[in-house]
Amino acid sequence: MDLSEIYETVLDGRTKGLPGTAAPFALKHIAAQGWNVLREDMPLPLMVLKRAALDHNARVFGDYLSAHGLSLAPHGKTTMAPQLFAEQLRYSWAITAANVAQVQVMHRYGVDRVVLGNQLLGRAALASVAQMMAEREAFEFYVFVDSPAQLDNMARHLSGLGLPRPLHLLLEVGVAGGRTGLRTEEEAADLAEAMLAADPALFRFAGVASFEGVVPGLAEGPEPVRGYARQVVEIARALPPALYEGAEEFILTGGGSGHFDLMAEAFGELELPVPVRILLRSGCYVTTDNGGYKAMQEAGRADPHRSWKSELHPALEAWAYVQSMPEPGLAFLTMGKRDVPYDAGLPVPLKLYRPGKGFLPVGEAEVTAVNDQHAYVRLGNGAEWQVGDMVASGISHPCTAFDKWRFLPVVSDSYDVVDGVMTFF
């Protein structure tokens, strides 16, 4: 990947998270600014990435993949940060995207293999994909397909564009009451027939795709995921061998960031005349969180029947000031919906730092609501907060944390700013 354009990006006081006193500088020089979050060199609110946690998670997840013979195409929508894509590609087979706009960012910065984990439709989107493939011979593109109607739409818009090589098709299997993806073996057979009849200059079958994160009943336990994974394998096994005759491999892909081990275990039961590549698409592992994903990871480790026994470290922290304490037991932080995720749980206060004093106990503190720029915090025993204190909160759902920040500083364990990451949402 070529990240030079990103590191030449000029930042100044107009950039959220940077001090207004900062003279313009290129991102590559950010460490030379000598900033430290605890020294109040940077304005709050501020979302930071912890370098040590990023490195730990990469090492732990990479070891898991190697130990179980798995491949990874991490979902890039989580961060939309090419700098992090480059780190992930050291141990990943591809990067996953959710829409063509994200694919364009990945292509621009040199990702050579992209999985579009979604349906592809429409003239402009297909023209963009065709152009990206024509611009770089090394670029490989995989896409989910769940109906003959979608296949017809794609073929119609690709016709006449002079596609330099075929798109790789992944037949998507869904679940009743879930999201996209066909539901039955009969529907899979119909789509397989349409794929066999399609123009080989435009399309090439590559495998079967799935996503377990929207399986009904997921909150009650892992059995719905196991049942869905078995269904995916059964549908893949029932596909006509002519569909993958002569192929180098058959891709079987699934696995979000909560139950990837269950999907991989079931996928390992598929035996075909060609090698099967089990491809996970976990994205949130890169930073994990202090909310929903943390809970799912803990549940996996506690289950003796599951293979995931490692621990990921939260790499995102949202720092804010205590700005007001207008009533006993009530405090307000200088962060809100514009700064932190709130769709899958509210931030959790983790650390309290008092400038001139150092770290102090947080005490009992719960964020109960957020407005655009305010967080309501209910204080209990041991919460001796003061106006001007700095509070670090853990977040729930990394995908909706990154998209609120064009720039995130990367910090050391002592909160020195050692690097910066740019996002492209």
mmCIF file with all atom_site columns, N, CA, C and O in Angstrom, residues 210-259:
data_model
loop_
_atom_site.group_PDB
_atom_site.id
_atom_site.type_symbol
_atom_site.label_atom_id
_atom_site.label_alt_id
_atom_site.label_comp_id
_atom_site.label_asym_id
_atom_site.label_entity_id
_atom_site.label_seq_id
_atom_site.pdbx_PDB_ins_code
_atom_site.Cartn_x
_atom_site.Cartn_y
_atom_site.Cartn_z
_atom_site.occupancy
_atom_site.B_iso_or_equiv
_atom_site.pdbx_formal_charge
_atom_site.auth_seq_id
_atom_site.auth_comp_id
_atom_site.auth_asym_id
_atom_site.auth_atom_id
_atom_site.pdbx_PDB_model_num
ATOM 1   N N  . SER A 1 210 ? -21.640 -15.663 4.198   1.00 0.00 ? 210 SER A N  1
ATOM 2   C CA . SER A 1 210 ? -22.662 -15.634 5.247   1.00 0.00 ? 210 SER A CA 1
ATOM 3   C C  . SER A 1 210 ? -22.294 -14.562 6.266   1.00 0.00 ? 210 SER A C  1
ATOM 4   O O  . SER A 1 210 ? -21.177 -14.052 6.286   1.00 0.00 ? 210 SER A O  1
ATOM 5   N N  . PHE A 1 211 ? -23.260 -14.237 7.131   1.00 0.00 ? 211 PHE A N  1
ATOM 6   C CA . PHE A 1 211 ? -23.000 -13.335 8.265   1.00 0.00 ? 211 PHE A CA 1
ATOM 7   C C  . PHE A 1 211 ? -23.930 -13.715 9.403   1.00 0.00 ? 211 PHE A C  1
ATOM 8   O O  . PHE A 1 211 ? -25.154 -13.672 9.256   1.00 0.00 ? 211 PHE A O  1
ATOM 9   N N  . GLU A 1 212 ? -23.346 -14.090 10.529  1.00 0.00 ? 212 GLU A N  1
ATOM 10  C CA . GLU A 1 212 ? -24.112 -14.610 11.657  1.00 0.00 ? 212 GLU A CA 1
ATOM 11  C C  . GLU A 1 212 ? -24.558 -13.540 12.646  1.00 0.00 ? 212 GLU A C  1
ATOM 12  O O  . GLU A 1 212 ? -25.332 -13.827 13.580  1.00 0.00 ? 212 GLU A O  1
ATOM 13  N N  . GLY A 1 213 ? -24.116 -12.303 12.459  1.00 0.00 ? 213 GLY A N  1
ATOM 14  C CA . GLY A 1 213 ? -24.378 -11.275 13.458  1.00 0.00 ? 213 GLY A CA 1
ATOM 15  C C  . GLY A 1 213 ? -25.824 -10.821 13.558  1.00 0.00 ? 213 GLY A C  1
ATOM 16  O O  . GLY A 1 213 ? -26.173 -10.102 14.494  1.00 0.00 ? 213 GLY A O  1
ATOM 17  N N  . VAL A 1 214 ? -26.683 -11.250 12.606  1.00 0.00 ? 214 VAL A N  1
ATOM 18  C CA . VAL A 1 214 ? -28.092 -10.855 12.650  1.00 0.00 ? 214 VAL A CA 1
ATOM 19  C C  . VAL A 1 214 ? -29.006 -12.078 12.757  1.00 0.00 ? 214 VAL A C  1
ATOM 20  O O  . VAL A 1 214 ? -30.203 -11.992 12.467  1.00 0.00 ? 214 VAL A O  1
ATOM 21  N N  . VAL A 1 215 ? -28.461 -13.196 13.186  1.00 0.00 ? 215 VAL A N  1
ATOM 22  C CA . VAL A 1 215 ? -29.277 -14.406 13.331  1.00 0.00 ? 215 VAL A CA 1
ATOM 23  C C  . VAL A 1 215 ? -30.273 -14.216 14.479  1.00 0.00 ? 215 VAL A C  1
ATOM 24  O O  . VAL A 1 215 ? -29.875 -13.870 15.596  1.00 0.00 ? 215 VAL A O  1
ATOM 25  N N  . PRO A 1 216 ? -31.567 -14.409 14.242  1.00 0.00 ? 216 PRO A N  1
ATOM 26  C CA . PRO A 1 216 ? -32.540 -14.285 15.331  1.00 0.00 ? 216 PRO A CA 1
ATOM 27  C C  . PRO A 1 216 ? -32.216 -15.228 16.488  1.00 0.00 ? 216 PRO A C  1
ATOM 28  O O  . PRO A 1 216 ? -31.828 -16.381 16.271  1.00 0.00 ? 216 PRO A O  1
ATOM 29  N N  . GLY A 1 217 ? -32.383 -14.744 17.713  1.00 0.00 ? 217 GLY A N  1
ATOM 30  C CA . GLY A 1 217 ? -32.118 -15.558 18.891  1.00 0.00 ? 217 GLY A CA 1
ATOM 31  C C  . GLY A 1 217 ? -30.693 -15.513 19.367  1.00 0.00 ? 217 GLY A C  1
ATOM 32  O O  . GLY A 1 217 ? -30.342 -16.181 20.347  1.00 0.00 ? 217 GLY A O  1
ATOM 33  N N  . LEU A 1 218 ? -29.865 -14.703 18.707  1.00 0.00 ? 218 LEU A N  1
ATOM 34  C CA . LEU A 1 218 ? -28.444 -14.640 19.042  1.00 0.00 ? 218 LEU A CA 1
ATOM 35  C C  . LEU A 1 218 ? -28.211 -14.240 20.497  1.00 0.00 ? 218 LEU A C  1
ATOM 36  O O  . LEU A 1 218 ? -27.277 -14.731 21.147  1.00 0.00 ? 218 LEU A O  1
ATOM 37  N N  . ALA A 1 219 ? -29.046 -13.369 21.015  1.00 0.00 ? 219 ALA A N  1
ATOM 38  C CA . ALA A 1 219 ? -28.849 -12.875 22.381  1.00 0.00 ? 219 ALA A CA 1
ATOM 39  C C  . ALA A 1 219 ? -29.071 -13.958 23.431  1.00 0.00 ? 219 ALA A C  1
ATOM 40  O O  . ALA A 1 219 ? -28.595 -13.833 24.559  1.00 0.00 ? 219 ALA A O  1
ATOM 41  N N  . GLU A 1 220 ? -29.791 -15.023 23.071  1.00 0.00 ? 220 GLU A N  1
ATOM 42  C CA . GLU A 1 220 ? -30.102 -16.068 24.046  1.00 0.00 ? 220 GLU A CA 1
ATOM 43  C C  . GLU A 1 220 ? -28.990 -17.095 24.191  1.00 0.00 ? 220 GLU A C  1
ATOM 44  O O  . GLU A 1 220 ? -28.994 -17.891 25.132  1.00 0.00 ? 220 GLU A O  1
ATOM 45  N N  . GLY A 1 221 ? -28.056 -17.137 23.258  1.00 0.00 ? 221 GLY A N  1
ATOM 46  C CA . GLY A 1 221 ? -26.983 -18.123 23.348  1.00 0.00 ? 221 GLY A CA 1
ATOM 47  C C  . GLY A 1 221 ? -26.424 -18.458 21.982  1.00 0.00 ? 221 GLY A C  1
ATOM 48  O O  . GLY A 1 221 ? -26.894 -17.953 20.953  1.00 0.00 ? 221 GLY A O  1
ATOM 49  N N  . PRO A 1 222 ? -25.418 -19.331 21.931  1.00 0.00 ? 222 PRO A N  1
ATOM 50  C CA . PRO A 1 222 ? -24.717 -19.616 20.672  1.00 0.00 ? 222 PRO A CA 1
ATOM 51  C C  . PRO A 1 222 ? -25.408 -20.599 19.742  1.00 0.00 ? 222 PRO A C  1
ATOM 52  O O  . PRO A 1 222 ? -25.011 -20.723 18.587  1.00 0.00 ? 222 PRO A O  1
ATOM 53  N N  . GLU A 1 223 ? -26.443 -21.336 20.205  1.00 0.00 ? 223 GLU A N  1
ATOM 54  C CA . GLU A 1 223 ? -27.027 -22.386 19.373  1.00 0.00 ? 223 GLU A CA 1
ATOM 55  C C  . GLU A 1 223 ? -27.602 -21.874 18.058  1.00 0.00 ? 223 GLU A C  1
ATOM 56  O O  . GLU A 1 223 ? -27.456 -22.548 17.026  1.00 0.00 ? 223 GLU A O  1
ATOM 57  N N  . PRO A 1 224 ? -28.275 -20.706 18.016  1.00 0.00 ? 224 PRO A N  1
ATOM 58  C CA . PRO A 1 224 ? -28.743 -20.219 16.709  1.00 0.00 ? 224 PRO A CA 1
ATOM 59  C C  . PRO A 1 224 ? -27.612 -20.010 15.710  1.00 0.00 ? 224 PRO A C  1
ATOM 60  O O  . PRO A 1 224 ? -27.793 -20.235 14.511  1.00 0.00 ? 224 PRO A O  1
ATOM 61  N N  . VAL A 1 225 ? -26.442 -19.587 16.192  1.00 0.00 ? 225 VAL A N  1
ATOM 62  C CA . VAL A 1 225 ? -25.298 -19.416 15.296  1.00 0.00 ? 225 VAL A CA 1
ATOM 63  C C  . VAL A 1 225 ? -24.832 -20.763 14.771  1.00 0.00 ? 225 VAL A C  1
ATOM 64  O O  . VAL A 1 225 ? -24.547 -20.925 13.575  1.00 0.00 ? 225 VAL A O  1
ATOM 65  N N  . ARG A 1 226 ? -24.748 -21.754 15.661  1.00 0.00 ? 226 ARG A N  1
ATOM 66  C CA . ARG A 1 226 ? -24.319 -23.086 15.228  1.00 0.00 ? 226 ARG A CA 1
ATOM 67  C C  . ARG A 1 226 ? -25.281 -23.650 14.187  1.00 0.00 ? 226 ARG A C  1
ATOM 68  O O  . ARG A 1 226 ? -24.868 -24.240 13.181  1.00 0.00 ? 226 ARG A O  1
ATOM 69  N N  . GLY A 1 227 ? -26.592 -23.467 14.418  1.00 0.00 ? 227 GLY A N  1
ATOM 70  C CA . GLY A 1 227 ? -27.568 -23.963 13.464  1.00 0.00 ? 227 GLY A CA 1
ATOM 71  C C  . GLY A 1 227 ? -27.453 -23.276 12.113  1.00 0.00 ? 227 GLY A C  1
ATOM 72  O O  . GLY A 1 227 ? -27.535 -23.925 11.062  1.00 0.00 ? 227 GLY A O  1
ATOM 73  N N  . TYR A 1 228 ? -27.241 -21.972 12.134  1.00 0.00 ? 228 TYR A N  1
ATOM 74  C CA . TYR A 1 228 ? -27.080 -21.219 10.889  1.00 0.00 ? 228 TYR A CA 1
ATOM 75  C C  . TYR A 1 228 ? -25.819 -21.660 10.158  1.00 0.00 ? 228 TYR A C  1
ATOM 76  O O  . TYR A 1 228 ? -25.843 -21.865 8.936   1.00 0.00 ? 228 TYR A O  1
ATOM 77  N N  . ALA A 1 229 ? -24.731 -21.826 10.878  1.00 0.00 ? 229 ALA A N  1
ATOM 78  C CA . ALA A 1 229 ? -23.479 -22.239 10.256  1.00 0.00 ? 229 ALA A CA 1
ATOM 79  C C  . ALA A 1 229 ? -23.633 -23.603 9.584   1.00 0.00 ? 229 ALA A C  1
ATOM 80  O O  . ALA A 1 229 ? -23.114 -23.827 8.480   1.00 0.00 ? 229 ALA A O  1
ATOM 81  N N  . ARG A 1 230 ? -24.352 -24.513 10.228  1.00 0.00 ? 230 ARG A N  1
ATOM 82  C CA . ARG A 1 230 ? -24.588 -25.827 9.615   1.00 0.00 ? 230 ARG A CA 1
ATOM 83  C C  . ARG A 1 230 ? -25.416 -25.692 8.342   1.00 0.00 ? 230 ARG A C  1
ATOM 84  O O  . ARG A 1 230 ? -25.154 -26.383 7.339   1.00 0.00 ? 230 ARG A O  1
ATOM 85  N N  . GLN A 1 231 ? -26.393 -24.784 8.359   1.00 0.00 ? 231 GLN A N  1
ATOM 86  C CA . GLN A 1 231 ? -27.199 -24.557 7.165   1.00 0.00 ? 231 GLN A CA 1
ATOM 87  C C  . GLN A 1 231 ? -26.341 -24.044 6.012   1.00 0.00 ? 231 GLN A C  1
ATOM 88  O O  . GLN A 1 231 ? -26.500 -24.476 4.857   1.00 0.00 ? 231 GLN A O  1
ATOM 89  N N  . VAL A 1 232 ? -25.435 -23.120 6.312   1.00 0.00 ? 232 VAL A N  1
ATOM 90  C CA . VAL A 1 232 ? -24.547 -22.583 5.277   1.00 0.00 ? 232 VAL A CA 1
ATOM 91  C C  . VAL A 1 232 ? -23.708 -23.698 4.668   1.00 0.00 ? 232 VAL A C  1
ATOM 92  O O  . VAL A 1 232 ? -23.551 -23.792 3.443   1.00 0.00 ? 232 VAL A O  1
ATOM 93  N N  . VAL A 1 233 ? -23.175 -24.570 5.517   1.00 0.00 ? 233 VAL A N  1
ATOM 94  C CA . VAL A 1 233 ? -22.346 -25.677 5.032   1.00 0.00 ? 233 VAL A CA 1
ATOM 95  C C  . VAL A 1 233 ? -23.182 -26.625 4.172   1.00 0.00 ? 233 VAL A C  1
ATOM 96  O O  . VAL A 1 233 ? -22.725 -27.092 3.116   1.00 0.00 ? 233 VAL A O  1
ATOM 97  N N  . GLU A 1 234 ? -24.408 -26.929 4.612   1.00 0.00 ? 234 GLU A N  1
ATOM 98  C CA . GLU A 1 234 ? -25.269 -27.824 3.837   1.00 0.00 ? 234 GLU A CA 1
ATOM 99  C C  . GLU A 1 234 ? -25.575 -27.255 2.462   1.00 0.00 ? 234 GLU A C  1
ATOM 100 O O  . GLU A 1 234 ? -25.570 -27.974 1.456   1.00 0.00 ? 234 GLU A O  1
ATOM 101 N N  . ILE A 1 235 ? -25.847 -25.965 2.392   1.00 0.00 ? 235 ILE A N  1
ATOM 102 C CA . ILE A 1 235 ? -26.127 -25.339 1.101   1.00 0.00 ? 235 ILE A CA 1
ATOM 103 C C  . ILE A 1 235 ? -24.886 -25.353 0.216   1.00 0.00 ? 235 ILE A C  1
ATOM 104 O O  . ILE A 1 235 ? -24.957 -25.636 -0.983  1.00 0.00 ? 235 ILE A O  1
ATOM 105 N N  . ALA A 1 236 ? -23.724 -25.068 0.815   1.00 0.00 ? 236 ALA A N  1
ATOM 106 C CA . ALA A 1 236 ? -22.478 -25.096 0.034   1.00 0.00 ? 236 ALA A CA 1
ATOM 107 C C  . ALA A 1 236 ? -22.215 -26.501 -0.503  1.00 0.00 ? 236 ALA A C  1
ATOM 108 O O  . ALA A 1 236 ? -21.808 -26.674 -1.662  1.00 0.00 ? 236 ALA A O  1
ATOM 109 N N  . ARG A 1 237 ? -22.472 -27.509 0.320   1.00 0.00 ? 237 ARG A N  1
ATOM 110 C CA . ARG A 1 237 ? -22.226 -28.897 -0.083  1.00 0.00 ? 237 ARG A CA 1
ATOM 111 C C  . ARG A 1 237 ? -23.157 -29.329 -1.211  1.00 0.00 ? 237 ARG A C  1
ATOM 112 O O  . ARG A 1 237 ? -22.793 -30.168 -2.054  1.00 0.00 ? 237 ARG A O  1
ATOM 113 N N  . ALA A 1 238 ? -24.372 -28.760 -1.230  1.00 0.00 ? 238 ALA A N  1
ATOM 114 C CA . ALA A 1 238 ? -25.371 -29.165 -2.217  1.00 0.00 ? 238 ALA A CA 1
ATOM 115 C C  . ALA A 1 238 ? -25.210 -28.469 -3.565  1.00 0.00 ? 238 ALA A C  1
ATOM 116 O O  . ALA A 1 238 ? -25.894 -28.837 -4.530  1.00 0.00 ? 238 ALA A O  1
ATOM 117 N N  . LEU A 1 239 ? -24.346 -27.488 -3.674  1.00 0.00 ? 239 LEU A N  1
ATOM 118 C CA . LEU A 1 239 ? -24.174 -26.780 -4.938  1.00 0.00 ? 239 LEU A CA 1
ATOM 119 C C  . LEU A 1 239 ? -23.622 -27.712 -6.007  1.00 0.00 ? 239 LEU A C  1
ATOM 120 O O  . LEU A 1 239 ? -22.816 -28.615 -5.712  1.00 0.00 ? 239 LEU A O  1
ATOM 121 N N  . PRO A 1 240 ? -23.986 -27.520 -7.255  1.00 0.00 ? 240 PRO A N  1
ATOM 122 C CA . PRO A 1 240 ? -23.488 -28.397 -8.328  1.00 0.00 ? 240 PRO A CA 1
ATOM 123 C C  . PRO A 1 240 ? -21.977 -28.247 -8.504  1.00 0.00 ? 240 PRO A C  1
ATOM 124 O O  . PRO A 1 240 ? -21.468 -27.118 -8.608  1.00 0.00 ? 240 PRO A O  1
ATOM 125 N N  . PRO A 1 241 ? -21.245 -29.354 -8.531  1.00 0.00 ? 241 PRO A N  1
ATOM 126 C CA . PRO A 1 241 ? -19.784 -29.278 -8.693  1.00 0.00 ? 241 PRO A CA 1
ATOM 127 C C  . PRO A 1 241 ? -19.345 -28.523 -9.942  1.00 0.00 ? 241 PRO A C  1
ATOM 128 O O  . PRO A 1 241 ? -18.243 -27.959 -9.971  1.00 0.00 ? 241 PRO A O  1
ATOM 129 N N  . ALA A 1 242 ? -20.203 -28.485 -10.955 1.00 0.00 ? 242 ALA A N  1
ATOM 130 C CA . ALA A 1 242 ? -19.848 -27.748 -12.175 1.00 0.00 ? 242 ALA A CA 1
ATOM 131 C C  . ALA A 1 242 ? -19.597 -26.275 -11.879 1.00 0.00 ? 242 ALA A C  1
ATOM 132 O O  . ALA A 1 242 ? -18.873 -25.599 -12.620 1.00 0.00 ? 242 ALA A O  1
ATOM 133 N N  . LEU A 1 243 ? -20.171 -25.779 -10.786 1.00 0.00 ? 243 LEU A N  1
ATOM 134 C CA . LEU A 1 243 ? -20.038 -24.364 -10.441 1.00 0.00 ? 243 LEU A CA 1
ATOM 135 C C  . LEU A 1 243 ? -18.598 -24.012 -10.097 1.00 0.00 ? 243 LEU A C  1
ATOM 136 O O  . LEU A 1 243 ? -18.144 -22.890 -10.353 1.00 0.00 ? 243 LEU A O  1
ATOM 137 N N  . TYR A 1 244 ? -17.866 -24.951 -9.494  1.00 0.00 ? 244 TYR A N  1
ATOM 138 C CA . TYR A 1 244 ? -16.479 -24.674 -9.085  1.00 0.00 ? 244 TYR A CA 1
ATOM 139 C C  . TYR A 1 244 ? -15.480 -25.611 -9.751  1.00 0.00 ? 244 TYR A C  1
ATOM 140 O O  . TYR A 1 244 ? -14.333 -25.722 -9.318  1.00 0.00 ? 244 TYR A O  1
ATOM 141 N N  . GLU A 1 245 ? -15.908 -26.280 -10.815 1.00 0.00 ? 245 GLU A N  1
ATOM 142 C CA . GLU A 1 245 ? -15.011 -27.165 -11.550 1.00 0.00 ? 245 GLU A CA 1
ATOM 143 C C  . GLU A 1 245 ? -13.827 -26.366 -12.110 1.00 0.00 ? 245 GLU A C  1
ATOM 144 O O  . GLU A 1 245 ? -13.996 -25.318 -12.726 1.00 0.00 ? 245 GLU A O  1
ATOM 145 N N  . GLY A 1 246 ? -12.629 -26.833 -11.855 1.00 0.00 ? 246 GLY A N  1
ATOM 146 C CA . GLY A 1 246 ? -11.427 -26.159 -12.334 1.00 0.00 ? 246 GLY A CA 1
ATOM 147 C C  . GLY A 1 246 ? -10.956 -25.017 -11.467 1.00 0.00 ? 246 GLY A C  1
ATOM 148 O O  . GLY A 1 246 ? -9.916  -24.401 -11.753 1.00 0.00 ? 246 GLY A O  1
ATOM 149 N N  . ALA A 1 247 ? -11.683 -24.708 -10.405 1.00 0.00 ? 247 ALA A N  1
ATOM 150 C CA . ALA A 1 247 ? -11.287 -23.610 -9.514  1.00 0.00 ? 247 ALA A CA 1
ATOM 151 C C  . ALA A 1 247 ? -10.102 -24.019 -8.649  1.00 0.00 ? 247 ALA A C  1
ATOM 152 O O  . ALA A 1 247 ? -9.938  -25.195 -8.303  1.00 0.00 ? 247 ALA A O  1
ATOM 153 N N  . GLU A 1 248 ? -9.274  -23.049 -8.298  1.00 0.00 ? 248 GLU A N  1
ATOM 154 C CA . GLU A 1 248 ? -8.135  -23.317 -7.423  1.00 0.00 ? 248 GLU A CA 1
ATOM 155 C C  . GLU A 1 248 ? -8.572  -23.547 -5.982  1.00 0.00 ? 248 GLU A C  1
ATOM 156 O O  . GLU A 1 248 ? -7.910  -24.273 -5.235  1.00 0.00 ? 248 GLU A O  1
ATOM 157 N N  . GLU A 1 249 ? -9.706  -22.935 -5.598  1.00 0.00 ? 249 GLU A N  1
ATOM 158 C CA . GLU A 1 249 ? -10.195 -23.081 -4.235  1.00 0.00 ? 249 GLU A CA 1
ATOM 159 C C  . GLU A 1 249 ? -11.663 -22.673 -4.176  1.00 0.00 ? 249 GLU A C  1
ATOM 160 O O  . GLU A 1 249 ? -12.201 -22.061 -5.110  1.00 0.00 ? 249 GLU A O  1
ATOM 161 N N  . PHE A 1 250 ? -12.290 -23.028 -3.078  1.00 0.00 ? 250 PHE A N  1
ATOM 162 C CA . PHE A 1 250 ? -13.678 -22.677 -2.792  1.00 0.00 ? 250 PHE A CA 1
ATOM 163 C C  . PHE A 1 250 ? -13.656 -21.857 -1.509  1.00 0.00 ? 250 PHE A C  1
ATOM 164 O O  . PHE A 1 250 ? -13.205 -22.324 -0.456  1.00 0.00 ? 250 PHE A O  1
ATOM 165 N N  . ILE A 1 251 ? -14.124 -20.604 -1.576  1.00 0.00 ? 251 ILE A N  1
ATOM 166 C CA . ILE A 1 251 ? -14.121 -19.738 -0.403  1.00 0.00 ? 251 ILE A CA 1
ATOM 167 C C  . ILE A 1 251 ? -15.413 -19.926 0.377   1.00 0.00 ? 251 ILE A C  1
ATOM 168 O O  . ILE A 1 251 ? -16.508 -19.888 -0.193  1.00 0.00 ? 251 ILE A O  1
ATOM 169 N N  . LEU A 1 252 ? -15.281 -20.126 1.677   1.00 0.00 ? 252 LEU A N  1
ATOM 170 C CA . LEU A 1 252 ? -16.422 -20.183 2.582   1.00 0.00 ? 252 LEU A CA 1
ATOM 171 C C  . LEU A 1 252 ? -16.187 -19.107 3.632   1.00 0.00 ? 252 LEU A C  1
ATOM 172 O O  . LEU A 1 252 ? -15.260 -19.199 4.441   1.00 0.00 ? 252 LEU A O  1
ATOM 173 N N  . THR A 1 253 ? -16.995 -18.064 3.578   1.00 0.00 ? 253 THR A N  1
ATOM 174 C CA . THR A 1 253 ? -16.708 -16.888 4.407   1.00 0.00 ? 253 THR A CA 1
ATOM 175 C C  . THR A 1 253 ? -17.859 -16.521 5.325   1.00 0.00 ? 253 THR A C  1
ATOM 176 O O  . THR A 1 253 ? -19.028 -16.640 4.978   1.00 0.00 ? 253 THR A O  1
ATOM 177 N N  . GLY A 1 254 ? -17.525 -16.073 6.514   1.00 0.00 ? 254 GLY A N  1
ATOM 178 C CA . GLY A 1 254 ? -18.468 -15.622 7.534   1.00 0.00 ? 254 GLY A CA 1
ATOM 179 C C  . GLY A 1 254 ? -17.665 -15.097 8.704   1.00 0.00 ? 254 GLY A C  1
ATOM 180 O O  . GLY A 1 254 ? -16.465 -14.854 8.594   1.00 0.00 ? 254 GLY A O  1
ATOM 181 N N  . GLY A 1 255 ? -18.308 -14.942 9.818   1.00 0.00 ? 255 GLY A N  1
ATOM 182 C CA . GLY A 1 255 ? -17.567 -14.572 11.016  1.00 0.00 ? 255 GLY A CA 1
ATOM 183 C C  . GLY A 1 255 ? -17.456 -13.084 11.222  1.00 0.00 ? 255 GLY A C  1
ATOM 184 O O  . GLY A 1 255 ? -16.604 -12.436 10.619  1.00 0.00 ? 255 GLY A O  1
ATOM 185 N N  . GLY A 1 256 ? -18.319 -12.530 12.079  1.00 0.00 ? 256 GLY A N  1
ATOM 186 C CA . GLY A 1 256 ? -18.157 -11.151 12.511  1.00 0.00 ? 256 GLY A CA 1
ATOM 187 C C  . GLY A 1 256 ? -17.135 -11.116 13.630  1.00 0.00 ? 256 GLY A C  1
ATOM 188 O O  . GLY A 1 256 ? -16.169 -11.873 13.617  1.00 0.00 ? 256 GLY A O  1
ATOM 189 N N  . SER A 1 257 ? -17.342 -10.277 14.626  1.00 0.00 ? 257 SER A N  1
ATOM 190 C CA . SER A 1 257 ? -16.355 -10.145 15.702  1.00 0.00 ? 257 SER A CA 1
ATOM 191 C C  . SER A 1 257 ? -16.826 -10.751 17.022  1.00 0.00 ? 257 SER A C  1
ATOM 192 O O  . SER A 1 257 ? -16.136 -10.627 18.021  1.00 0.00 ? 257 SER A O  1
ATOM 193 N N  . GLY A 1 258 ? -17.983 -11.418 17.003  1.00 0.00 ? 258 GLY A N  1
ATOM 194 C CA . GLY A 1 258 ? -18.490 -11.978 18.235  1.00 0.00 ? 258 GLY A CA 1
ATOM 195 C C  . GLY A 1 258 ? -18.549 -13.490 18.279  1.00 0.00 ? 258 GLY A C  1
ATOM 196 O O  . GLY A 1 258 ? -18.380 -14.099 19.336  1.00 0.00 ? 258 GLY A O  1
ATOM 197 N N  . HIS A 1 259 ? -18.794 -14.137 17.117  1.00 0.00 ? 259 HIS A N  1
ATOM 198 C CA . HIS A 1 259 ? -18.977 -15.590 17.086  1.00 0.00 ? 259 HIS A CA 1
ATOM 199 C C  . HIS A 1 259 ? -18.196 -16.242 15.948  1.00 0.00 ? 259 HIS A C  1
ATOM 200 O O  . HIS A 1 259 ? -18.581 -17.284 15.431  1.00 0.00 ? 259 HIS A O  1
#
